[in-house]
Backbone as numpy.savetxt, mean C-alpha at the origin, in Angstrom:
# Nx Ny Nz CAx CAy CAz Cx Cy Cz
-17.57 -42.44 25.41 -18.27 -41.45 25.66 -17.64 -40.14 25.59
-16.39 -40.39 26.20 -15.94 -38.97 26.01 -15.25 -38.55 24.99
-14.49 -39.81 24.31 -13.84 -39.62 23.08 -14.91 -39.07 21.89
-16.09 -39.74 22.13 -16.98 -38.99 21.14 -17.23 -37.45 21.40
-17.49 -37.21 22.54 -17.51 -35.61 22.83 -16.29 -34.80 22.44
-15.25 -35.30 22.55 -13.99 -34.49 21.96 -14.10 -34.33 20.55
-14.30 -35.47 19.83 -14.76 -35.35 18.31 -15.66 -34.31 17.96
-16.87 -34.26 18.87 -17.75 -33.45 18.53 -17.29 -31.72 18.53
-16.72 -31.43 19.71 -16.26 -30.38 19.97 -14.98 -30.09 19.03
-14.19 -30.59 18.46 -13.37 -30.51 17.66 -13.91 -30.32 16.18
-15.19 -30.83 15.71 -15.70 -30.68 14.92 -16.50 -29.35 14.66
-17.12 -29.18 16.02 -17.83 -27.54 16.10 -16.60 -26.51 15.77
-15.70 -26.54 16.85 -14.61 -25.80 16.74 -14.10 -25.40 15.00
-13.89 -26.54 14.39 -13.44 -26.20 12.98 -14.57 -25.88 12.12
-15.67 -25.84 12.46 -16.83 -25.53 11.18 -16.78 -24.06 11.12
-16.57 -23.34 11.73 -16.34 -21.52 11.23 -15.42 -21.61 10.09
-14.52 -22.36 10.04 -13.33 -22.28 9.20 -13.75 -22.87 7.73
-14.29 -24.04 8.18 -15.00 -24.68 6.84 -16.00 -23.96 6.23
-16.84 -23.29 7.04 -17.97 -22.43 6.48 -17.36 -21.01 5.70
-16.39 -20.64 5.88 -15.77 -19.65 4.79 -15.24 -19.98 3.65
-15.26 -19.17 3.07 -15.04 -19.56 1.29 -13.46 -19.97 1.26
-13.66 -20.96 0.57 -12.28 -21.83 0.41 -11.43 -21.17 -0.43
-11.71 -20.20 -1.31 -10.68 -19.60 -2.34 -10.82 -18.27 -2.33
-9.89 -17.38 -2.11 -9.97 -16.02 -2.14 -9.94 -15.43 -3.59
-10.63 -15.12 -4.24 -10.63 -14.60 -5.41 -9.69 -13.74 -5.80
-9.01 -13.76 -7.16 -8.04 -12.62 -7.22 -8.70 -11.18 -7.62
-7.97 -10.30 -7.47 -8.57 -8.99 -7.44 -7.92 -8.13 -7.02
-8.40 -6.73 -6.67 -7.56 -5.63 -5.97 -7.86 -5.29 -4.50
-6.57 -4.80 -3.57 -6.70 -4.11 -2.57 -6.51 -2.71 -2.82
-7.09 -2.09 -2.13 -6.75 -0.34 -2.06 -6.56 0.16 -0.80
-5.70 1.37 -0.99 -5.18 1.66 0.21 -5.34 3.32 -0.14
-5.23 4.16 1.26 -5.31 5.41 0.82 -3.80 5.93 1.97
-3.25 6.88 1.77 -2.00 7.34 2.45 -2.28 8.98 2.89
-2.77 9.01 4.25 -2.76 10.21 4.77 -1.60 10.79 4.98
-1.65 12.50 4.55 -0.54 13.38 5.00 -0.11 13.79 6.16
-0.05 12.54 7.25 0.04 13.09 8.32 1.38 12.70 9.10
2.17 12.54 8.35 3.98 12.45 8.96 4.14 10.88 8.91
3.53 9.97 8.64 3.64 8.42 9.00 4.06 8.06 7.36
4.09 8.69 6.36 4.73 8.42 5.32 5.62 9.19 4.82
6.64 8.87 4.53 7.95 10.02 4.02 9.03 9.26 3.27
9.54 9.86 2.67 11.04 9.31 2.12 12.08 10.27 2.58
13.03 9.63 3.30 14.14 9.89 4.18 15.33 9.83 3.40
16.16 11.14 3.33 17.54 11.20 2.28 18.63 11.09 3.49
18.55 10.84 4.47 19.43 11.17 5.53 20.62 9.71 5.11
20.57 8.79 4.69 21.58 7.98 4.86 22.05 7.78 3.34
20.95 8.24 1.99 21.25 8.19 0.66 21.05 9.61 0.23
21.99 10.51 0.70 21.63 12.27 0.11 21.49 12.44 -1.23
21.04 13.35 -1.79 20.89 13.68 -3.09 22.15 14.50 -2.94
22.80 14.41 -4.47 24.03 15.17 -4.27 24.37 16.52 -4.42
25.50 17.26 -3.89 25.72 18.38 -4.20 25.41 18.97 -5.74
24.81 19.81 -5.87 24.63 20.39 -7.29 23.32 19.75 -7.97
22.59 18.90 -7.03 21.35 18.12 -7.59 20.27 19.49 -8.27
20.14 20.33 -7.33 19.12 21.06 -7.41 19.34 22.32 -8.49
20.69 22.59 -8.47 21.38 23.68 -9.04 22.77 23.76 -9.01
23.52 24.49 -9.77 25.22 24.34 -9.37 25.38 25.09 -8.17
25.91 24.33 -7.31 26.24 25.01 -5.93 25.48 24.57 -5.02
24.55 23.99 -5.08 23.49 23.48 -4.16 24.09 22.38 -3.13
23.58 22.53 -1.95 23.92 21.83 -1.00 23.64 20.27 -1.31
24.12 18.82 -0.84 23.55 17.67 -0.49 22.24 17.92 0.29
21.18 17.09 -0.38 19.89 17.39 0.35 19.98 15.68 1.35
19.68 15.80 2.36 19.67 15.16 3.74 18.27 14.99 4.42
17.32 15.59 3.96 16.12 15.87 4.63 15.08 15.01 4.48
13.93 15.05 4.98 12.82 14.10 5.06 11.72 14.91 4.25
11.31 14.11 3.44 10.15 14.69 2.65 8.77 13.77 3.16
7.94 14.59 3.88 6.49 13.91 4.10 5.72 13.84 2.92
5.13 12.72 2.66 4.14 12.62 1.56 2.75 12.13 1.98
1.89 12.61 0.98 0.09 12.31 1.12 0.04 11.59 -0.36
-1.09 10.87 -0.36 -1.49 10.00 -1.60 -2.13 11.01 -2.56
-2.26 10.82 -3.52 -2.96 11.56 -4.69 -3.97 10.27 -5.29
-5.52 10.62 -5.10 -6.38 9.65 -5.70 -6.08 9.39 -7.13
-6.16 8.11 -7.40 -6.13 7.49 -8.87 -7.37 7.82 -9.54
-7.26 8.12 -10.63 -8.30 8.20 -11.62 -8.54 6.58 -12.01
-9.90 6.80 -12.44 -10.49 5.31 -12.88 -11.95 5.83 -14.06
-12.24 4.81 -14.92 -13.32 5.33 -15.66 -14.61 5.38 -15.34
-14.77 4.58 -14.25 -16.07 5.02 -12.97 -15.77 6.11 -12.12
-15.79 7.42 -12.25 -15.91 8.02 -11.01 -16.18 7.78 -9.70
-15.45 7.76 -8.79 -15.54 7.68 -7.27 -15.53 5.84 -7.45
-14.98 5.28 -8.28 -15.16 3.59 -8.00 -13.96 3.19 -7.02
-12.75 4.06 -7.09 -11.67 3.47 -6.21 -11.77 4.63 -4.91
-12.75 5.42 -4.61 -12.78 6.21 -3.50 -11.51 7.16 -3.27
-10.93 7.34 -2.21 -9.48 7.93 -2.10 -8.61 7.17 -2.34
-8.33 6.10 -2.82 -7.36 5.00 -3.04 -6.19 5.86 -3.98
-5.00 5.88 -3.38 -3.99 6.39 -4.47 -2.56 5.17 -4.54
-3.12 3.96 -3.81 -2.05 2.72 -4.03 -3.11 1.64 -4.43
-2.68 0.84 -5.25 -3.49 -0.28 -5.73 -2.53 -1.69 -5.71
-2.76 -2.63 -4.65 -2.30 -3.88 -4.99 -2.91 -5.01 -5.50
-2.42 -5.53 -6.68 -3.28 -6.50 -7.17 -3.05 -8.13 -6.85
-3.82 -8.67 -6.61 -3.46 -10.33 -6.25 -3.86 -10.76 -7.56
-3.06 -11.26 -7.98 -2.70 -12.10 -9.49 -3.70 -13.43 -9.32
-3.57 -14.13 -8.77 -4.21 -15.63 -8.69 -5.22 -15.82 -7.30
-5.88 -16.51 -8.12 -7.02 -17.04 -7.10 -6.33 -18.01 -5.83
-6.55 -17.85 -4.66 -5.55 -18.35 -3.49 -6.60 -19.26 -2.87
-6.17 -20.77 -2.93 -7.17 -21.53 -2.07 -6.46 -22.16 -1.01
-7.42 -22.32 0.10 -6.62 -22.52 1.31 -6.48 -24.01 1.59
-5.43 -24.40 1.80 -5.01 -25.87 2.50 -4.58 -25.64 3.79
-5.22 -26.32 4.67 -4.85 -26.22 6.01 -4.91 -24.98 6.62
-5.87 -23.92 6.06 -5.90 -22.50 6.55 -4.74 -21.71 6.28
-4.03 -21.96 5.29 -2.97 -21.16 4.67 -3.05 -21.22 3.18
-3.07 -20.02 2.39 -2.98 -19.91 1.12 -2.16 -18.78 0.25
-1.66 -18.91 -0.82 -0.52 -17.99 -1.36 -1.49 -17.44 -2.70
-1.03 -16.07 -2.86 -1.08 -15.57 -4.13 0.02 -14.69 -4.62
0.30 -14.72 -6.12 1.37 -13.51 -6.37 0.69 -12.34 -6.19
1.38 -10.95 -5.83 0.79 -9.72 -5.89 1.73 -8.80 -6.53
1.21 -7.73 -7.27 2.02 -6.74 -7.63 1.39 -5.21 -7.58
2.40 -4.51 -7.64 2.09 -2.83 -7.50 1.35 -2.55 -8.51
-0.03 -2.11 -8.75 -0.36 -1.57 -10.26 -0.36 -0.18 -10.29
-0.59 0.47 -8.97 -0.79 1.74 -9.54 -0.50 2.61 -7.98
0.20 3.83 -8.10 0.70 4.47 -6.91 1.25 5.84 -7.32
0.30 6.96 -6.38 0.92 8.38 -6.73 0.73 8.94 -5.49
2.04 9.49 -5.25 2.11 10.37 -3.99 2.57 11.82 -4.05
2.27 12.94 -2.97 2.95 13.80 -3.51 3.75 14.55 -2.04
4.38 15.49 -2.32 4.89 16.16 -1.03 3.87 16.88 0.01
3.61 16.95 0.99 2.77 17.91 1.34 2.99 19.23 1.29
4.44 19.46 1.50 4.99 20.92 1.06 6.12 20.85 0.27
6.29 22.06 -0.24 7.82 22.10 -1.21 8.71 21.96 -0.46
9.79 21.26 -0.96 11.25 21.08 -0.38 12.10 22.43 -0.97
12.48 23.04 0.18 13.37 24.43 0.16 14.70 23.96 -0.26
15.22 24.65 -1.07 16.56 24.87 -1.20 17.19 26.30 -1.60
18.52 26.27 -1.51 19.24 27.64 -2.09 18.75 27.79 -3.26
18.36 26.75 -4.19 17.89 27.28 -5.54 16.50 27.55 -5.82
15.64 27.54 -4.64 14.09 27.71 -4.79 13.27 26.41 -4.13
12.15 26.71 -4.39 11.37 25.42 -3.76 10.80 24.61 -5.15
10.88 23.43 -4.47 10.58 22.33 -5.44 9.32 21.41 -4.84
8.51 21.25 -5.79 7.29 20.27 -5.15 7.51 18.87 -5.82
7.24 17.74 -5.05 7.85 16.25 -5.24 7.00 15.35 -5.29
6.83 14.49 -6.28 5.75 13.61 -6.54 6.43 12.40 -6.64
5.93 11.24 -6.30 6.44 9.99 -6.39 5.26 9.09 -7.08
5.81 8.25 -8.39 5.09 7.67 -9.06 5.82 6.32 -9.53
5.03 5.02 -10.03 6.06 4.17 -10.34 6.73 4.20 -11.53
7.76 3.40 -11.50 8.64 3.48 -12.77 8.59 2.27 -13.79
7.69 2.36 -14.59 7.97 1.06 -15.44 7.21 -0.39 -14.87
7.70 -1.48 -15.59 7.07 -2.64 -14.66 7.64 -2.89 -13.38
6.65 -3.61 -12.78 6.68 -3.65 -11.45 6.93 -5.21 -11.24
7.60 -5.72 -10.08 8.19 -6.75 -9.52 6.92 -7.41 -8.93
6.93 -8.78 -8.88 6.18 -9.40 -8.34 6.55 -10.24 -7.21
5.95 -10.31 -6.05 6.24 -11.15 -5.02 5.07 -11.71 -4.51
5.22 -12.62 -3.37 4.37 -13.53 -2.96 3.58 -13.22 -1.73
2.30 -13.28 -1.49 1.35 -13.25 -0.72 0.89 -14.40 0.52
1.02 -14.34 1.74 0.96 -15.64 2.29 -0.26 -15.54 2.91
-1.59 -15.94 2.83 -2.69 -15.54 3.78 -2.93 -16.75 4.51
-3.28 -16.44 6.04 -3.54 -17.36 7.07 -5.24 -16.97 7.55
-5.84 -18.22 7.53 -7.39 -17.81 7.75 -7.36 -18.21 9.18
-7.89 -17.62 10.27 -7.63 -17.71 11.74 -9.09 -18.00 12.02
-10.35 -17.51 11.35 -11.59 -17.78 11.59 -12.71 -17.55 10.14
-14.00 -17.84 10.28 -14.91 -17.44 9.07 -14.75 -16.08 8.63
-14.19 -15.15 9.53 -14.27 -13.86 9.52 -12.88 -13.15 8.90
-11.72 -14.10 8.84 -10.62 -13.69 8.57 -9.55 -14.13 9.07
-8.47 -13.26 8.91 -7.29 -13.63 9.53 -5.94 -12.70 9.57
-4.76 -13.25 8.91 -3.65 -12.59 8.79 -2.97 -12.74 7.69
-1.97 -11.68 7.01 -1.17 -11.63 5.66 -0.12 -11.21 5.67
0.83 -11.62 5.14 2.27 -11.34 5.05 2.60 -11.28 3.63
2.96 -10.05 3.30 3.01 -9.46 2.05 4.25 -8.61 1.82
5.52 -9.06 1.16 6.65 -8.04 0.69 5.99 -7.63 -0.21
6.52 -6.14 -0.32 6.13 -5.24 -1.57 7.62 -4.65 -2.28
7.63 -5.27 -3.34 8.74 -4.50 -4.22 8.10 -3.74 -5.54
8.92 -2.38 -5.12 8.05 -1.25 -6.00 9.28 -0.77 -6.74
9.52 -0.20 -7.74 10.34 0.58 -8.59 9.55 1.73 -8.61
10.48 3.05 -8.05 9.57 4.48 -8.01 10.52 5.36 -8.82
10.00 6.48 -9.25 10.37 7.51 -9.58 9.86 8.96 -8.77
10.85 9.44 -8.33 10.81 10.84 -7.46 11.10 11.80 -8.22
10.19 12.73 -8.49 10.25 13.97 -9.05 10.27 15.18 -8.33
11.35 15.96 -8.78 11.48 17.74 -8.26 11.34 18.59 -8.98
10.14 19.15 -9.26 9.81 20.14 -10.10 9.83 21.72 -9.34
10.36 22.49 -9.97 10.38 24.16 -9.50 8.91 24.51 -9.16
8.76 24.67 -7.92 7.41 25.15 -7.54 7.11 26.52 -7.90
8.14 27.32 -7.90 8.01 28.88 -7.98 7.95 29.44 -9.38
7.95 28.45 -10.58 7.80 28.82 -11.94 7.07 28.23 -13.05
6.51 28.56 -13.95 6.01 27.65 -14.65 6.79 26.89 -15.45
6.89 25.85 -15.24 7.89 24.86 -16.05 7.47 23.33 -16.05
7.57 22.66 -17.27 7.27 21.22 -17.22 8.74 20.34 -17.03
9.65 21.09 -16.91 11.09 20.17 -16.37 10.97 20.05 -15.12
11.64 18.65 -14.60 11.39 18.05 -13.30 12.90 17.08 -13.23
13.39 17.37 -12.07 14.77 16.65 -11.60 14.38 15.33 -11.38
14.87 14.32 -11.42 14.28 12.94 -11.28 15.26 11.73 -10.52
14.87 11.04 -9.68 15.81 9.98 -9.51 14.93 8.70 -9.35
15.54 7.41 -9.89 14.81 6.40 -9.29 15.21 5.47 -8.83
14.51 4.74 -7.91 14.75 3.87 -6.75 14.20 2.45 -6.80
14.89 1.62 -6.43 14.02 0.05 -6.30 14.19 0.05 -4.73
12.72 -0.05 -4.45 12.31 -0.22 -2.93 11.91 -1.84 -2.74
12.50 -2.40 -1.63 11.80 -3.46 -1.11 11.47 -3.44 0.22
10.09 -3.51 0.61 9.70 -3.63 1.53 9.18 -4.86 2.12
9.75 -5.09 3.42 9.38 -6.63 4.06 8.12 -6.58 4.31
7.47 -7.82 4.94 6.08 -7.88 5.14 5.91 -6.89 6.22
4.60 -6.09 6.54 4.44 -5.29 7.66 3.91 -5.97 8.28
4.17 -5.76 9.92 3.49 -6.45 11.03 2.19 -6.04 11.38
1.43 -7.30 11.89 0.33 -7.24 12.30 -1.06 -6.70 11.07
-0.75 -7.32 10.07 -1.64 -7.22 8.97 -2.80 -7.95 8.83
-3.77 -7.58 8.80 -5.11 -8.23 9.17 -6.03 -8.29 7.82
-6.74 -9.29 7.47 -7.91 -9.34 6.53 -9.29 -9.77 7.21
-10.23 -9.38 6.10 -11.45 -9.76 6.61 -12.43 -10.15 5.42
-13.41 -10.79 5.42 -14.27 -11.08 4.72 -15.40 -9.82 4.57
-15.58 -9.43 3.23 -16.51 -8.34 3.33 -17.76 -8.79 4.02
-18.85 -7.87 4.75 -19.67 -8.29 5.43 -20.77 -8.23 4.44
-22.04 -9.13 4.39 -22.99 -9.15 3.52 -23.45 -8.05 3.23
-23.87 -6.68 3.75 -24.00 -5.64 3.36 -23.03 -4.71 2.60
-21.82 -5.35 2.51 -20.92 -4.33 1.83 -21.48 -3.69 0.39
-21.20 -2.86 -0.03 -21.27 -2.27 -1.28 -19.83 -1.90 -1.99
-19.63 -3.19 -2.70 -18.52 -3.36 -3.66 -18.51 -2.64 -4.85
-18.05 -1.08 -4.47 -18.33 -0.44 -5.44 -17.34 -0.56 -6.90
-16.23 -1.36 -6.76 -15.40 -1.89 -7.69 -15.49 -3.32 -8.20
-16.75 -3.58 -8.21 -17.06 -5.13 -8.74 -17.18 -4.90 -10.12
-16.37 -5.75 -10.91 -16.19 -6.24 -12.28 -14.96 -5.52 -12.92
-14.77 -5.71 -13.93 -13.42 -5.04 -14.47 -13.61 -3.25 -14.60
-12.87 -2.28 -14.28 -12.64 -0.96 -14.61 -11.51 -0.41 -14.90
-11.22 0.15 -15.67 -10.09 1.06 -16.21 -9.52 2.03 -15.29
-8.19 1.71 -15.08 -7.53 2.63 -14.32 -6.29 3.30 -14.38
-5.95 4.41 -14.15 -4.73 5.11 -14.55 -3.47 4.50 -13.57
-2.56 4.03 -14.38 -1.38 3.12 -13.69 -0.19 3.96 -13.99
-0.18 5.06 -14.59 1.18 5.45 -15.24 1.02 7.32 -14.83
-0.12 7.59 -13.89 -0.24 8.99 -13.46 -0.09 9.86 -13.76
-0.74 9.98 -15.11 -1.14 11.06 -16.13 -2.57 11.50 -16.06
-3.24 11.23 -14.99 -4.67 11.29 -14.62 -5.56 10.64 -15.87
-5.24 9.74 -16.52 -5.98 9.06 -17.81 -6.18 7.82 -17.70
-7.27 7.22 -17.38 -7.26 5.69 -17.31 -6.79 4.86 -18.42
-6.19 3.74 -18.28 -5.02 3.11 -19.34 -5.47 1.61 -19.20
-5.44 1.02 -18.15 -5.20 -0.36 -18.17 -6.33 -0.90 -17.36
-7.35 -1.83 -17.60 -8.25 -2.58 -17.37 -7.73 -3.69 -16.02
-8.56 -3.43 -14.94 -8.28 -4.40 -13.56 -9.32 -5.06 -13.10
-9.13 -6.00 -12.77 -10.48 -6.80 -11.80 -10.57 -5.66 -10.64
-11.80 -6.04 -10.16 -12.12 -5.15 -8.97 -11.95 -5.96 -7.77
-12.80 -5.06 -6.87 -12.39 -6.02 -5.20 -12.92 -7.37 -5.41
-12.82 -8.06 -4.44 -13.40 -9.53 -4.16 -13.73 -9.88 -2.87
-13.81 -11.18 -2.63 -14.07 -11.61 -1.22 -12.88 -11.42 -0.21
-12.25 -10.56 -0.19 -11.03 -10.16 0.53 -10.70 -8.77 0.94
-10.72 -8.26 1.97 -10.39 -6.67 2.36 -9.02 -6.88 3.36
-8.18 -6.41 2.70 -6.85 -6.33 3.11 -6.89 -5.31 4.38
-6.55 -5.35 5.49 -6.48 -4.55 6.41 -7.75 -4.35 7.24
-7.67 -3.53 8.23 -8.88 -3.11 9.08 -8.73 -1.83 9.47
-9.73 -1.08 9.87 -9.69 0.12 10.44 -8.91 0.38 11.93
-8.19 0.95 12.36 -8.10 1.43 13.58 -7.21 0.52 14.34
-6.45 -0.45 13.50 -5.65 -1.05 13.90 -4.69 -0.82 15.05
-4.16 0.35 14.63 -2.91 1.40 15.77 -3.59 2.81 14.99
-3.71 3.53 16.18 -4.12 5.05 15.86 -3.10 5.44 15.46
-3.15 6.63 14.65 -2.03 7.16 13.44 -0.98 8.03 14.67
-1.48 8.22 15.86 -0.82 9.13 16.86 0.34 7.98 17.33
-0.25 6.70 17.51 0.75 5.81 18.01 1.70 5.30 16.80
1.17 5.53 15.78 2.32 5.12 14.75 3.31 6.48 14.32
2.90 7.60 14.71 3.76 8.66 14.56 4.85 8.43 15.94
4.15 8.16 16.93 5.45 8.39 18.22 6.33 7.39 17.83
5.99 6.12 17.42 6.97 5.04 16.93 7.77 5.01 16.16
7.40 6.01 14.96 8.42 6.50 13.93 9.52 7.25 14.66
8.91 8.13 15.66 9.88 9.20 16.03 10.68 8.65 17.26
10.38 7.51 18.07 11.04 6.98 19.28 11.58 5.62 19.11
11.24 4.80 18.03 11.58 3.46 17.96 12.28 3.25 16.80
13.52 2.61 16.60 13.92 1.99 15.48 13.15 0.99 14.86
12.25 0.23 14.92 11.86 -0.83 14.62 10.35 -0.31 14.03
9.96 -1.01 12.75 8.92 -0.62 12.14 7.61 -0.56 12.91
6.87 0.32 12.83 5.56 0.35 13.23 4.77 -0.97 12.78
4.02 -1.53 13.66 2.79 -2.23 13.06 2.30 -1.71 11.96
1.54 -2.27 10.76 1.05 -1.94 9.62 1.62 -0.77 8.84
3.00 -0.82 9.02 3.43 -0.08 7.83 4.63 -0.81 7.48
5.19 -0.32 6.32 6.16 -0.93 5.50 7.26 0.00 5.50
8.55 -0.44 5.78 9.72 0.16 6.16 10.98 -0.34 5.01
11.46 0.51 4.17 12.54 0.04 3.53 13.79 0.59 3.59
14.67 -0.22 4.48 15.95 0.12 4.72 16.46 1.66 5.08
15.60 2.11 5.78 15.62 3.43 6.44 15.68 4.65 5.62
15.38 4.29 4.36 15.13 5.40 3.19 13.77 5.88 3.21
12.69 5.15 3.93 11.23 5.69 3.55 10.25 4.90 4.67
9.48 5.23 4.86 8.39 4.51 5.41 6.77 4.60 4.57
6.14 3.70 4.63 4.64 3.81 4.00 3.99 3.23 4.98
3.31 4.10 5.49 1.54 3.68 6.25 0.46 3.95 5.86
0.06 2.93 5.21 -1.31 3.51 4.54 -2.49 2.86 5.42
-3.64 3.39 4.97 -5.22 2.79 5.54 -6.14 2.15 4.35
-6.78 1.31 5.19 -7.61 0.35 4.11 -8.79 1.58 3.63
-8.75 1.34 2.31 -10.11 1.94 1.72 -11.04 0.70 1.62
-12.16 0.99 2.65 -13.41 -0.16 2.49 -14.28 0.23 1.34
-14.64 -0.76 0.93 -15.75 -0.32 -0.24 -17.31 -0.46 0.32
-17.37 0.54 1.57 -18.82 0.19 1.79 -19.36 1.43 1.25
């Protein structure tokens, strides 16, 4: 009798996991980047060289605070305030509550919250994707029928542009970087609630080269919501960045040259 009871309890405990979707459908994860100081490019360890901004300019070792610029789509408002789009390229089927999928950055655009001040004048900063983006692997762990954890290294090739802010010109100074972000800590995912409005259901055309013109068809959001609101308050993240060398939970940190701390865009 005791053995039967244990078997029944084990079955009931496992039932919520079995009741969840067995496969996470490939699609998009949408993120927004607040300009609150928790996302920045830091040039302290890899300064811009002397003479970069104009002849005689000093090396630049400062920190540029960044904020997201919403990405354009062929359906206005479909992406909400999203400035970063990650695509899960494959359907991910759970085996023993673990699934994997390839991921790739498909769109991203930031700008400086304020111009960079130099002896050569002020420069507006933009960060955009630079060509074809690398592919990495996301590991998804299901803890319950409602969701679980995920581990996703992000590799991204970016172009950082510095355009004179105090005169009319299309000329910009540019640098290119290959950024390799290890998986952020404490990343959670959840299944969309039954009443969720999936504004990006189906295929939509998205601006992937930051010229404000939609150019590439991508799938919409699916039965997977990356992140969750208010995992850590933005104030706590700011304090962690200022006081602790370790990367704050929910943030991606790249070798002391920058941090990206986005928040989830929920399609409600």
